[in-house]
PDB file of C-alpha atoms (C1' of nucleotides) in Angstrom:
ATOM      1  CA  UNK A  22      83.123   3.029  41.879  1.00 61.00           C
ATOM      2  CA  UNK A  23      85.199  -0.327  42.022  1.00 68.00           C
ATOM      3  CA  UNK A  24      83.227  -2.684  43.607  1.00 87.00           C
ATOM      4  CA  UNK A  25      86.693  -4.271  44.995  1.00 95.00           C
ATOM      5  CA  UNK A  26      86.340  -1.183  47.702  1.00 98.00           C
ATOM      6  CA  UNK A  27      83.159  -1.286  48.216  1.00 98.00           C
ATOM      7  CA  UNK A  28      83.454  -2.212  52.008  1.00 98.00           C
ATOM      8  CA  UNK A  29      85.403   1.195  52.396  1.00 98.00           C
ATOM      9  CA  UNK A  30      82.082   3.525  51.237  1.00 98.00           C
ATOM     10  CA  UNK A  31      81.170   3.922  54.984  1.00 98.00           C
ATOM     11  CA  UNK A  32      81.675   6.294  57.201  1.00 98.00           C
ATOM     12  CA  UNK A  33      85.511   7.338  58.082  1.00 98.00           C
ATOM     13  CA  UNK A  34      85.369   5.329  61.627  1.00 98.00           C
ATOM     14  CA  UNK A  35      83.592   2.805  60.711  1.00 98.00           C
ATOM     15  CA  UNK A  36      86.140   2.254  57.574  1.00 98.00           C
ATOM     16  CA  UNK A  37      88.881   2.886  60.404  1.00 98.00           C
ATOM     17  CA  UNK A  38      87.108  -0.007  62.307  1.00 98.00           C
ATOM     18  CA  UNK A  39      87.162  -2.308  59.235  1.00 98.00           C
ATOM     19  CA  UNK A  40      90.748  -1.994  58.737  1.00 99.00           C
ATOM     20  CA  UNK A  41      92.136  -2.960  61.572  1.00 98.00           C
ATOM     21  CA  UNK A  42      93.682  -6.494  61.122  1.00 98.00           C
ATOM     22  CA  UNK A  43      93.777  -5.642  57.752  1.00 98.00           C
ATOM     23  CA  UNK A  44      97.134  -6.434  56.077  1.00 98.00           C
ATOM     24  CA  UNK A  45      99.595  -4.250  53.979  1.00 98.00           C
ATOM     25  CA  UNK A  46     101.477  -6.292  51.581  1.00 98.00           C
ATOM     26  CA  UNK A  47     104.371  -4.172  49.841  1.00 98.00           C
ATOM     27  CA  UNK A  48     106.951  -5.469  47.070  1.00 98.00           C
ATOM     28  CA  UNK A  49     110.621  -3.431  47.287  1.00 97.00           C
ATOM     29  CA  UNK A  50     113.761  -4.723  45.556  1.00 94.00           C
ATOM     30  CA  UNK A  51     112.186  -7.965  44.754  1.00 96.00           C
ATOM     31  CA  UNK A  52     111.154  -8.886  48.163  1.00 97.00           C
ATOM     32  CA  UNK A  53     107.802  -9.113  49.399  1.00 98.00           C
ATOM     33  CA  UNK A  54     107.073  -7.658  53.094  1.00 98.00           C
ATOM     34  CA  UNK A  55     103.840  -7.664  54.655  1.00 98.00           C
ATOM     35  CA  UNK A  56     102.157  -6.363  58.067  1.00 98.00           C
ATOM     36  CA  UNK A  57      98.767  -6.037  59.643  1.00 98.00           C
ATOM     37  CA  UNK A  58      97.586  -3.274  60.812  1.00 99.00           C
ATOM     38  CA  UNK A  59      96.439  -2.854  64.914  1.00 98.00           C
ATOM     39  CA  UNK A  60      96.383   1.196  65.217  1.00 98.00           C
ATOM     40  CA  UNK A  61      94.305   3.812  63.335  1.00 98.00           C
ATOM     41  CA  UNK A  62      92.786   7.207  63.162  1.00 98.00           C
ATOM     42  CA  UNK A  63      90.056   8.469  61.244  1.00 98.00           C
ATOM     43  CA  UNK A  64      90.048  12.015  59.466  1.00 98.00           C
ATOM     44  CA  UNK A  65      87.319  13.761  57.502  1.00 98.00           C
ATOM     45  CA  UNK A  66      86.109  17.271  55.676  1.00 97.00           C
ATOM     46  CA  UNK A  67      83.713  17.397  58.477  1.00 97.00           C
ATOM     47  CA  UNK A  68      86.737  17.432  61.230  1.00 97.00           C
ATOM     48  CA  UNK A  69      88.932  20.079  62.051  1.00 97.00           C
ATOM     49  CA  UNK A  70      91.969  17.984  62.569  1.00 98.00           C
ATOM     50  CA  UNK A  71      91.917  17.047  59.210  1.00 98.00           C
ATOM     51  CA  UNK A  72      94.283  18.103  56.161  1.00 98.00           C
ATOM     52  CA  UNK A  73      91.166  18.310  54.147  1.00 98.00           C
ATOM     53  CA  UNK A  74      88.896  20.467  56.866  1.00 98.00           C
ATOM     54  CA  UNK A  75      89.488  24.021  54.118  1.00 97.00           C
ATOM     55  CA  UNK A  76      89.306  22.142  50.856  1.00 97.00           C
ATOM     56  CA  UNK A  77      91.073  20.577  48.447  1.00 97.00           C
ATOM     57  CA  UNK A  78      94.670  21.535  47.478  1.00 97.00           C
ATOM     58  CA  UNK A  79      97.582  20.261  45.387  1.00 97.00           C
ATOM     59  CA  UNK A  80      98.588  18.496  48.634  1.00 98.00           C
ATOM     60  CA  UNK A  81      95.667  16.576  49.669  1.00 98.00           C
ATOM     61  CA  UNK A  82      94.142  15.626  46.524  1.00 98.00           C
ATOM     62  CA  UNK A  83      94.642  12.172  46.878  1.00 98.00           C
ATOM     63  CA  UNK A  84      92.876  12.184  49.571  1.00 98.00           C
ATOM     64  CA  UNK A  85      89.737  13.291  47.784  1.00 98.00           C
ATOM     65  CA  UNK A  86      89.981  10.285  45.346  1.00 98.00           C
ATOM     66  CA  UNK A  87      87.807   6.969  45.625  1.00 98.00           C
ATOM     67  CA  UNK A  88      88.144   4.929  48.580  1.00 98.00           C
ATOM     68  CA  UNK A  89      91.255   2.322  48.172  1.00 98.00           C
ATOM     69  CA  UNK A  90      93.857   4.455  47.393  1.00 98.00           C
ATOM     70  CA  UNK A  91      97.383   6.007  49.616  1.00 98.00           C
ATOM     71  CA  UNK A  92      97.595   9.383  50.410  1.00 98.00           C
ATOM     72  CA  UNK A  93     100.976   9.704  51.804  1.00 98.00           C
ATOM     73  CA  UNK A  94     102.700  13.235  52.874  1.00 98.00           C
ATOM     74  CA  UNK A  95     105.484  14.353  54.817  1.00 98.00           C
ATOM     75  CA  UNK A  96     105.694  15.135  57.847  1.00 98.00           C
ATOM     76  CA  UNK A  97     108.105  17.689  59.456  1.00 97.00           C
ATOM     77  CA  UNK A  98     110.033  17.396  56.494  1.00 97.00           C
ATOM     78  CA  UNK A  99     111.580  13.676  57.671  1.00 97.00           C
ATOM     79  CA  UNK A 100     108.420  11.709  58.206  1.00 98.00           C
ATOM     80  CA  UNK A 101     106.189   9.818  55.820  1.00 98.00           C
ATOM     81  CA  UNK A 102     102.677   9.092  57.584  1.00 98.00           C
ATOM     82  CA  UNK A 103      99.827   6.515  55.115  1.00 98.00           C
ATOM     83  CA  UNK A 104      96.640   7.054  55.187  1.00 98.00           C
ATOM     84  CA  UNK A 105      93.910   4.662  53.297  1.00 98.00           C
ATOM     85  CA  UNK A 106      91.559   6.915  51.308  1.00 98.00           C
ATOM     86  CA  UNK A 107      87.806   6.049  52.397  1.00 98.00           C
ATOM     87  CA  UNK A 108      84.889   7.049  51.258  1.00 98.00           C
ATOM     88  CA  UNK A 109      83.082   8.287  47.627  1.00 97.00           C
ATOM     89  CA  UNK A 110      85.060   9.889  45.056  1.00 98.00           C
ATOM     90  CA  UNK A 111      85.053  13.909  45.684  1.00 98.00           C
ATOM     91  CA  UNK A 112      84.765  13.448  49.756  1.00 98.00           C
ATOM     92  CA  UNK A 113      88.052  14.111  51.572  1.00 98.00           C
ATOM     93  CA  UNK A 114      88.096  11.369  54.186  1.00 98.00           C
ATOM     94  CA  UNK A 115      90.770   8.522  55.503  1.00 98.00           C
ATOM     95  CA  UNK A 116      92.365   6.558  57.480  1.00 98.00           C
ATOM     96  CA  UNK A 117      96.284   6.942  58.917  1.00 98.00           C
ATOM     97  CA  UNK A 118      97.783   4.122  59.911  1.00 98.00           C
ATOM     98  CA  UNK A 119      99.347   4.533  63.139  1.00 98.00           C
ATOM     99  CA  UNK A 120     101.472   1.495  63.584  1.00 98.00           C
ATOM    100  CA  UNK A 121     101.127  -2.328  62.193  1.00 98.00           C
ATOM    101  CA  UNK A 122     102.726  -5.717  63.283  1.00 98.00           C
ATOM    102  CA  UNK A 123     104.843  -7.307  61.117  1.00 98.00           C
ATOM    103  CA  UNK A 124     103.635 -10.791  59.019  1.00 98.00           C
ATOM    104  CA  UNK A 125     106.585 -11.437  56.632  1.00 98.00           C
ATOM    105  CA  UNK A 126     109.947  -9.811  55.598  1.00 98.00           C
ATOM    106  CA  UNK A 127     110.294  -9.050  59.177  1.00 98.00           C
ATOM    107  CA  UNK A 128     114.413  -8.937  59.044  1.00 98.00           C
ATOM    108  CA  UNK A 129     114.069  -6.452  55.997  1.00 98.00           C
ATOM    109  CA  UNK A 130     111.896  -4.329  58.184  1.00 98.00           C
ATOM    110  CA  UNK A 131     114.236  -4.143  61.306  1.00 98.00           C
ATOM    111  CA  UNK A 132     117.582  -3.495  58.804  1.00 98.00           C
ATOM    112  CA  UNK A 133     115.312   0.020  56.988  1.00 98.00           C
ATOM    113  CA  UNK A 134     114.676   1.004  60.647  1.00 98.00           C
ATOM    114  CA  UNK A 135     117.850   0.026  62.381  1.00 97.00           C
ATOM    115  CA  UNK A 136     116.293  -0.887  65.202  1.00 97.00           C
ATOM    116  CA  UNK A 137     114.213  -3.661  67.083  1.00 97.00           C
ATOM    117  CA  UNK A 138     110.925  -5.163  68.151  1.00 97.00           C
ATOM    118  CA  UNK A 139     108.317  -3.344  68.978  1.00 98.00           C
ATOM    119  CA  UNK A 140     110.133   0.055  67.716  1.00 98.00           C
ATOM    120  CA  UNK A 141     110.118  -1.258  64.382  1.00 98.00           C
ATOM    121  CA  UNK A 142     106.601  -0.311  63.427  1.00 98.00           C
ATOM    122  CA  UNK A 143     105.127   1.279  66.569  1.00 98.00           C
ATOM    123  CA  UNK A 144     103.730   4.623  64.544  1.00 98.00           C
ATOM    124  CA  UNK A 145     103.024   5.958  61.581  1.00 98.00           C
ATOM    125  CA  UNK A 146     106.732   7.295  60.681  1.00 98.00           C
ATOM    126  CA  UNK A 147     108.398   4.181  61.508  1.00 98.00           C
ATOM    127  CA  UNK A 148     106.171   1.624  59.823  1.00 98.00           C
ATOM    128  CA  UNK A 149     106.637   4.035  57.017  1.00 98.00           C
ATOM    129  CA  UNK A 150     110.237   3.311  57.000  1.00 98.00           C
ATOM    130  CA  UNK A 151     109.842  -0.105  57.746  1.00 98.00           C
ATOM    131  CA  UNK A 152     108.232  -0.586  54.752  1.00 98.00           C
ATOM    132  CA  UNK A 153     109.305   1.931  52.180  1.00 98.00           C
ATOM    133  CA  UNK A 154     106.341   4.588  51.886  1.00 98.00           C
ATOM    134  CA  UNK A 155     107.376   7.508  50.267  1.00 98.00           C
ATOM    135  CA  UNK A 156     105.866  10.136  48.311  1.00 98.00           C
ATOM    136  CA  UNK A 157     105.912   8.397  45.386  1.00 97.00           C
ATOM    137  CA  UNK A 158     103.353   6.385  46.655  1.00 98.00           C
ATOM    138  CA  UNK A 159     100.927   9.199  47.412  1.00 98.00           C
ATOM    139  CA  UNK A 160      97.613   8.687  45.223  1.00 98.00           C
ATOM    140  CA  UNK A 161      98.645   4.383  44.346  1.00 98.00           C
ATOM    141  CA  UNK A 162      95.679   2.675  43.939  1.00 98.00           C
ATOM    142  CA  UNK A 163      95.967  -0.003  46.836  1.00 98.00           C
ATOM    143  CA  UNK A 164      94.498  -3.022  44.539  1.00 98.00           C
ATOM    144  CA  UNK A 165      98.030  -2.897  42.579  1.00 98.00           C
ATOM    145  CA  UNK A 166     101.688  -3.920  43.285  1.00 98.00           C
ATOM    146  CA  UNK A 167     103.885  -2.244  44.801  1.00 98.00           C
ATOM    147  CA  UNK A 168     101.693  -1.649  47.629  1.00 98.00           C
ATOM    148  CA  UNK A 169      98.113  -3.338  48.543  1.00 98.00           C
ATOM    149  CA  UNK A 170      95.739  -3.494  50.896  1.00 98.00           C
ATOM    150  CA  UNK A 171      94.449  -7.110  51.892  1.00 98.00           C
ATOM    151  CA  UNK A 172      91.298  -7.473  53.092  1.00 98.00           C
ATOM    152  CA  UNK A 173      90.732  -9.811  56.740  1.00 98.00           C
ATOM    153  CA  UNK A 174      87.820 -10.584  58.658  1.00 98.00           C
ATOM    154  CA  UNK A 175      86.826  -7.912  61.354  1.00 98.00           C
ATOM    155  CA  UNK A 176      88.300  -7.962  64.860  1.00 98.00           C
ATOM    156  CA  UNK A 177      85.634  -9.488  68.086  1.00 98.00           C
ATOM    157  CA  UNK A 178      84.141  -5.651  68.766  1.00 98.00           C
ATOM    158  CA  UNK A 179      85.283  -6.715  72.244  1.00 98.00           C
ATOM    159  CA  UNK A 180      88.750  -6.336  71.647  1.00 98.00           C
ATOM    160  CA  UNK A 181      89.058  -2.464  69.911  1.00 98.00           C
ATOM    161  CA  UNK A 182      90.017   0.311  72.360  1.00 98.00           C
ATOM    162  CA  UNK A 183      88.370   3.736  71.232  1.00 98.00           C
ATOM    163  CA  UNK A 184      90.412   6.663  71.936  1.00 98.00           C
ATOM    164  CA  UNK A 185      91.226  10.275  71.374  1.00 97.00           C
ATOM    165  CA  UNK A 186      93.804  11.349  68.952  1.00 98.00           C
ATOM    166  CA  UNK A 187      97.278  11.513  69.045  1.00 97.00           C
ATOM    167  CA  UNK A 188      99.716  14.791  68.163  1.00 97.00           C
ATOM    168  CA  UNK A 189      96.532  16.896  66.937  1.00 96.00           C
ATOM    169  CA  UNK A 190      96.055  20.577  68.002  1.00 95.00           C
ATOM    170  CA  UNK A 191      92.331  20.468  66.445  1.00 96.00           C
ATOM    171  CA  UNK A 192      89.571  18.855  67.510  1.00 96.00           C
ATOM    172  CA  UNK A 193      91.427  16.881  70.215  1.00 96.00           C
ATOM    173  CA  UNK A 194      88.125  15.647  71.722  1.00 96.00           C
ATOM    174  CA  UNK A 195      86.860  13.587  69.134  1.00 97.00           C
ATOM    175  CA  UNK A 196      87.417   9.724  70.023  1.00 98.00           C
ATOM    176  CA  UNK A 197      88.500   8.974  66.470  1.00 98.00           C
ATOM    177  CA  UNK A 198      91.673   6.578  67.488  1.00 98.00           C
ATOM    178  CA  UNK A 199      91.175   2.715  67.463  1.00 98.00           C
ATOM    179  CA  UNK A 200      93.617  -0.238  68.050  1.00 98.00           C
ATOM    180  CA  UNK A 201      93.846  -4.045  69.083  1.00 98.00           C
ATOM    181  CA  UNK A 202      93.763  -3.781  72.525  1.00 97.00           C
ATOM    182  CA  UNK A 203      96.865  -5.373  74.468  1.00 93.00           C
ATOM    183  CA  UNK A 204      98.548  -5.404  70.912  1.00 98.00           C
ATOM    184  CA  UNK A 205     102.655  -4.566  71.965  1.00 98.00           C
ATOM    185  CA  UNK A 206     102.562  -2.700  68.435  1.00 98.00           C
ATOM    186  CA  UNK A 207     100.344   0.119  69.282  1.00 98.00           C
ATOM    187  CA  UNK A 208     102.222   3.137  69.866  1.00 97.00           C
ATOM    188  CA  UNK A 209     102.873   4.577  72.938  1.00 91.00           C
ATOM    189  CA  UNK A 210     102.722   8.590  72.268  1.00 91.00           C
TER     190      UNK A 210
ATOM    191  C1'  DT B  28     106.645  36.519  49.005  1.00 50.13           C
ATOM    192  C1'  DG B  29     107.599  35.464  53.892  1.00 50.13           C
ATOM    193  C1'  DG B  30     106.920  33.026  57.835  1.00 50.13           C
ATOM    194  C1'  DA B  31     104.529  30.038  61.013  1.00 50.13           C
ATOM    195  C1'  DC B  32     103.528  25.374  61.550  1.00 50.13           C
ATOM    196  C1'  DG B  33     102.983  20.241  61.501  1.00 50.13           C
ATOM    197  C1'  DA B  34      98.254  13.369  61.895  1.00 50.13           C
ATOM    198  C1'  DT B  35     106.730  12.526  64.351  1.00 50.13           C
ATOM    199  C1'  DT B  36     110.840  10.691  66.034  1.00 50.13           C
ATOM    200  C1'  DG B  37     115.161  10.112  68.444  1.00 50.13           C
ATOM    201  C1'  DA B  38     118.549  12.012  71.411  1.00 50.13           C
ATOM    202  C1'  DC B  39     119.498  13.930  75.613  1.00 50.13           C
ATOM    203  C1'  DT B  40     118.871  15.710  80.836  1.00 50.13           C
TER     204       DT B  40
ATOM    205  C1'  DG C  14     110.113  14.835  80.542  1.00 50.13           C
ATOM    206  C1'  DT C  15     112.034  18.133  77.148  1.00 50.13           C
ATOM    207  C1'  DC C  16     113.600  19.639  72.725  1.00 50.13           C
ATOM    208  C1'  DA C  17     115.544  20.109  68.062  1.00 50.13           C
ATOM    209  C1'  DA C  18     115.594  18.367  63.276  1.00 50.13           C
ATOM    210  C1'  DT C  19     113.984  19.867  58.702  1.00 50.13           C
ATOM    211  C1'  DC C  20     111.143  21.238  54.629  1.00 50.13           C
ATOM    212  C1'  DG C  21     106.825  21.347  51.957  1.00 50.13           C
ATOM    213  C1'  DT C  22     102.494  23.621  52.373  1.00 50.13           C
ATOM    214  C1'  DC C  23      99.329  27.292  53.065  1.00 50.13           C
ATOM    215  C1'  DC C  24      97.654  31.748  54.214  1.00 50.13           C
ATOM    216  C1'  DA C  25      98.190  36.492  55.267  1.00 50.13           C
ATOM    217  C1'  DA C  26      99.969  40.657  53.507  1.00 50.13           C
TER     218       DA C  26
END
DNA sequence: TGGACGATTGACT
DNA sequence: GTCAATCGTCCAA
């Protein structure tokens, strides 16, 4: 394993935990944007919700690689959702980033979405947009350009709101959702 | 090989 | 609050 993503060898939620005011730096067209993200949800093998509950399969395999790299998919055949692959090589778990708060290249962001504020990044297929996630970035190592993960210090405990998950049919119990509390980013559905 | 379905979003009543 | 868009994936047959 690359000691670089060492941090991420823990536990799905506590990984999810970690990342939160963690930044997302991503170079399109020459120009650099970059956002932090306040909103996650953790997924595992072990959890029904999960795209890698029954297995491995052409689909998901990324998620299945060593912690630090994308596994993005499509969703509803319009929406691109990011997750950040946790966890050892061979165990499908991650992290979906649910919504992020812009930090540079702000104007870029707003002119992909077409629209403004808070609605620019406020879930996982709109800061997807924002920042150009596609499927070609599905299985990028996160330590490379054109998309990386940058490491910050952990939020005060105090301020993370634990909740259920959003949109899920499976395992709807499980309080696997965590964002900056108070944060205007955090999506509302 | 067919069909049900989805870790969502935006438009509309 | 409700609902359609839209297509790749997966499982049952």
């Amino acid at each position: 394993m690359r000691d670089e993503w060492k941090w991420l060898h823990v536990p799905v939620e506590v990984a999810a935990v970690k990342l939160l005011g963690c930044e997302l730096q991503r170079e399109l067209n020459g120009i650099t944007l970059r956002a932090r993200i306040v909103e996650v949800e953790a997924y595992d093998q072990h959890d029904e919700a999960s795209h890698t509950f029954r297995g491995q399969t052409p689909r998901n395999s990324s998620m299945f690689k060593s912690a630090g790299h994308a596994y993005v998919y499509l969703i509803h055949g319009i929406h691109h959702c990011l997750n950040i692959v946790t966890g050892e090589e061979g165990f499908g778990s991650g992290v979906l980033v649910r919504a992020v708060e812009p930090v540079a290249g702000a104007g870029h962001m707003v002119a992909r979405r077409k629209r403004h504020g808070v609605d620019v990044t406020n879930g996982p297929g709109k800061l997807s947009q924002a920042m150009g996630i596609d499927l070609q970035l599905n299985g990028h190592d996160l330590s490379t350009p054109p998309l990386q993960l940058l490491r910050r210090s952990p939020l005060d405990p105090t301020s993370i709101v634990t909740t259920t998950r959003i949109g899920i049919s499976k395992a709807v119990e499980a309080p696997r959702r965590f964002y900056e509390a108070a944060n205007p980013y955090v999506s509302r559905r």
